[in-house]
Every structure is written in structure tokens, then in C-alpha cells.
Amino acid sequence: MTRQLQHAVIDSLPAQLAVLDAEGTIMSVNEAWRRFAAAAGCDVCADGVNFFEVCARTVAGPDRRAAADAALAAEGVRQVLDGVVPEFSMDVRCDTPAGRCWFTEQAVRFAGDGGPGVVLSFTDVTARRETEDAARHMATHDLLTGLPNRTVVSDRLTQALAAARRTGGGGAAV
């Protein structure tokens, strides 16, 4: 397969792909990655940028959920690069000017001419996550009022009573 054909195939994939070197520097991205970055106004994940530095800036930022996701993503990719695990996968939330979306991030190790590296892919799973969230909400909330249903109230009451018992607080036995 020619190099030109390989690039054409990779650029035609819907998943966003990036190739990282052993230090975590982005060596190459596919067209889907470039399109998403342009649409999201994200210039921090381009060729030559270090993935681990981007994660570190997010970890230091004010969004606690994004910080936790970034720390987990960096650790997972590092373990793949170091050969501790053969692959890593997690769902990550991405807030863009166009709205919130979800991706499954996957990292797999490869041995290139310049040493080990990682192929990092992001597959859009927004529709799946929205469906799961809607089903979870329907299972725990009254359809008419939107209030938590009996199962949720009972669960929260049990948790509150258990916490009160642990801390020596009062509370009726259930």
C-alpha cells in the first residue's frame, strides 16, 4: 500500500486519530481530528503539541470533572506508552462552543521507526451517552413531575441514615 493511499484511508475514517511519539508529542493527526479542532476552536491539540502538557493544563484548571478526566486520560496513555497495558479506553466529555459531546478515547501502542508510540483515537458516542442518560433519568424520576421517584428517595434516605449512624448522629432506624 502506498503512503498516499494510507493517508487517504486514515483521513477517510470518522474517528479522530492522532499519533503520539514516546514523549507524547502529537506527530500526526487525521482529517477528522483537524475538522473537530477547527470547529471547536481548539488549537492546543495540533501537530507538535505535547498531549501530556495539554492534560496537565486541564488538570490545573477550574473544571474538576475535566481535570479528573484529563488526569485519567494522561495516566492511561502513559501506561500504554510504557508497555504496562496493551490498550486504554475511556469515555470523555468535551464541551465545545457548539455544545457538549462525548467521545470514547482509545490508545494503543505501536512500535515505529523512531521507537514506541501511541495511536490515539476519539470516537463520537454522544448519541449513545444521551440515550443512556435519558434512560437513567426515566428509571429514577417520575415521568409526569420530573421529581425523583420512590426508589431514589428510599436510596437517599438509606444513605443519609447510614451516614448519621457512622458519625454518631441521631436518626430513626429503618
C-alpha positions as MATLAB code, in Angstrom:
seq = 'MTRQLQHAVIDSLPAQLAVLDAEGTIMSVNEAWRRFAAAAGCDVCADGVNFFEVCARTVAGPDRRAAADAALAAEGVRQVLDGVVPEFSMDVRCDTPAGRCWFTEQAVRFAGDGGPGVVLSFTDVTARRETEDAARHMATHDLLTGLPNRTVVSDRLTQALAAARRTGGGGAAV';
ca = [
       0.000    0.000    0.000;
       1.436    3.368   -0.952;
       1.919    6.124    1.585;
      -0.587    8.297   -0.282;
      -3.216    5.547   -0.116;
      -2.517    5.007    3.586;
      -3.089    8.710    4.297;
      -6.275    8.691    2.202;
      -7.640    5.718    4.165;
      -6.758    7.246    7.534;
      -8.235   10.616    6.543;
     -11.489    8.947    5.483;
     -12.102    7.411    8.939;
     -14.787    9.117   11.047;
     -12.810    8.695   14.283;
     -10.360   11.415   15.191;
      -6.849    9.935   15.152;
      -3.534   11.245   16.425;
      -0.141    9.576   16.519;
       1.967   10.365   19.578;
       5.682    9.752   19.933;
       7.322    8.293   23.051;
       7.234   11.694   24.818;
       3.559   12.256   23.994;
       4.118   14.811   21.243;
       1.485   14.744   18.506;
       3.316   13.734   15.339;
       0.335   13.447   13.014;
      -3.460   13.803   13.006;
      -6.118   12.770   10.519;
      -8.654   14.976    8.752;
     -11.430   14.220   11.282;
      -9.137   15.456   14.088;
      -8.352   18.653   12.149;
     -12.053   19.295   11.378;
     -13.098   18.823   15.016;
     -10.266   21.017   16.298;
     -11.228   23.784   13.850;
     -14.946   23.559   14.698;
     -14.235   23.526   18.440;
     -11.740   26.369   18.203;
      -9.131   24.053   19.701;
      -5.585   24.791   18.631;
      -3.946   23.056   21.598;
      -4.072   19.593   20.027;
      -2.234   20.148   16.759;
       0.922   18.639   15.309;
       3.910   19.313   17.569;
       1.850   19.812   20.729;
       2.506   17.540   23.696;
      -0.593   15.585   24.745;
       0.609   15.257   28.344;
       1.141   19.029   28.652;
      -2.411   19.663   27.408;
      -3.692   17.185   30.005;
      -1.592   18.855   32.739;
      -3.073   22.286   31.900;
      -6.574   20.800   32.103;
      -5.773   19.117   35.435;
      -4.679   22.516   36.790;
      -7.852   24.198   35.518;
     -11.060   25.072   37.375;
     -13.327   22.335   35.938;
     -12.985   19.453   38.426;
     -14.626   16.860   36.165;
     -12.451   17.816   33.189;
      -9.410   17.759   35.484;
     -10.225   14.244   36.690;
     -10.825   13.038   33.115;
      -7.564   14.612   31.924;
      -5.580   13.015   34.746;
      -7.070    9.600   33.983;
      -6.509   10.020   30.229;
      -2.881   11.043   30.715;
      -2.218    8.129   33.067;
      -3.875    5.647   30.695;
      -1.915    6.863   27.665;
       1.313    6.868   29.714;
       0.719    3.244   30.753;
       0.180    2.252   27.120;
       3.339    4.093   26.051;
       5.342    2.435   28.817;
       4.035   -1.009   27.832;
       2.271   -1.547   31.177;
      -1.055   -2.190   29.411;
      -1.645   -3.018   25.735;
      -4.514   -0.534   25.359;
      -6.555    2.020   27.240;
     -10.119    3.226   26.753;
     -12.434    5.686   28.493;
     -15.373    7.952   27.736;
     -14.540   11.656   27.924;
     -16.802   14.694   27.913;
     -15.940   17.570   25.629;
     -17.559   20.988   25.979;
     -17.263   22.997   22.769;
     -18.810   26.251   21.535;
     -21.313   24.060   19.649;
     -22.311   22.214   22.837;
     -21.402   19.170   24.878;
     -20.308   15.959   23.200;
     -18.872   12.645   24.355;
     -16.055   10.558   22.910;
     -14.629    7.151   23.602;
     -10.892    7.696   23.793;
      -8.750    4.702   22.882;
      -4.988    4.412   22.988;
      -2.969    1.550   21.516;
       0.793    1.147   21.420;
       2.790    0.727   18.253;
       6.461    0.267   17.505;
       7.546    2.740   14.858;
      10.879    3.521   13.252;
      11.585    6.119   15.938;
      10.622    3.852   18.829;
       7.355    3.225   20.612;
       4.385    5.490   20.184;
       0.636    5.580   20.644;
      -2.249    5.817   18.236;
      -4.920    7.831   19.998;
      -8.481    7.781   18.679;
     -11.635    9.610   19.693;
     -14.945    8.168   18.500;
     -18.098   10.264   18.913;
     -20.509    8.475   21.280;
     -22.713   11.483   22.069;
     -25.940    9.827   20.868;
     -25.256    6.729   22.971;
     -24.481    8.767   26.103;
     -27.594   10.921   25.668;
     -29.735    7.788   25.309;
     -28.158    6.240   28.421;
     -28.659    9.453   30.402;
     -32.314    9.670   29.318;
     -32.917    6.016   30.273;
     -31.225    6.550   33.655;
     -33.374    9.618   34.281;
     -36.550    7.782   33.286;
     -35.691    4.921   35.663;
     -35.199    7.233   38.627;
     -37.704   10.050   38.095;
     -41.467   10.402   37.813;
     -42.398   10.925   34.157;
     -45.146   13.456   34.947;
     -43.479   15.658   37.573;
     -39.799   15.006   36.880;
     -39.221   14.545   40.603;
     -37.127   11.686   41.997;
     -39.214    8.524   42.299;
     -39.723    6.284   45.342;
     -36.622    4.208   44.563;
     -34.359    7.285   44.606;
     -35.956    8.739   47.736;
     -35.610    5.413   49.558;
     -31.978    5.081   48.461;
     -31.109    8.637   49.580;
     -32.866    8.112   52.912;
     -30.940    4.878   53.499;
     -27.665    6.665   52.657;
     -28.469    9.564   54.990;
     -29.334    7.248   57.870;
     -26.183    5.200   57.347;
     -24.093    8.390   57.333;
     -25.810    9.585   60.511;
     -25.044    6.267   62.229;
     -21.373    6.412   61.149;
     -20.917    9.922   62.504;
     -22.830    9.238   65.707;
     -25.725   11.453   64.703;
     -29.294   10.693   65.570;
     -31.850    9.199   63.262;
     -34.612    6.720   63.314;
     -33.917    3.097   62.447;
     -35.339    1.892   59.163;
];
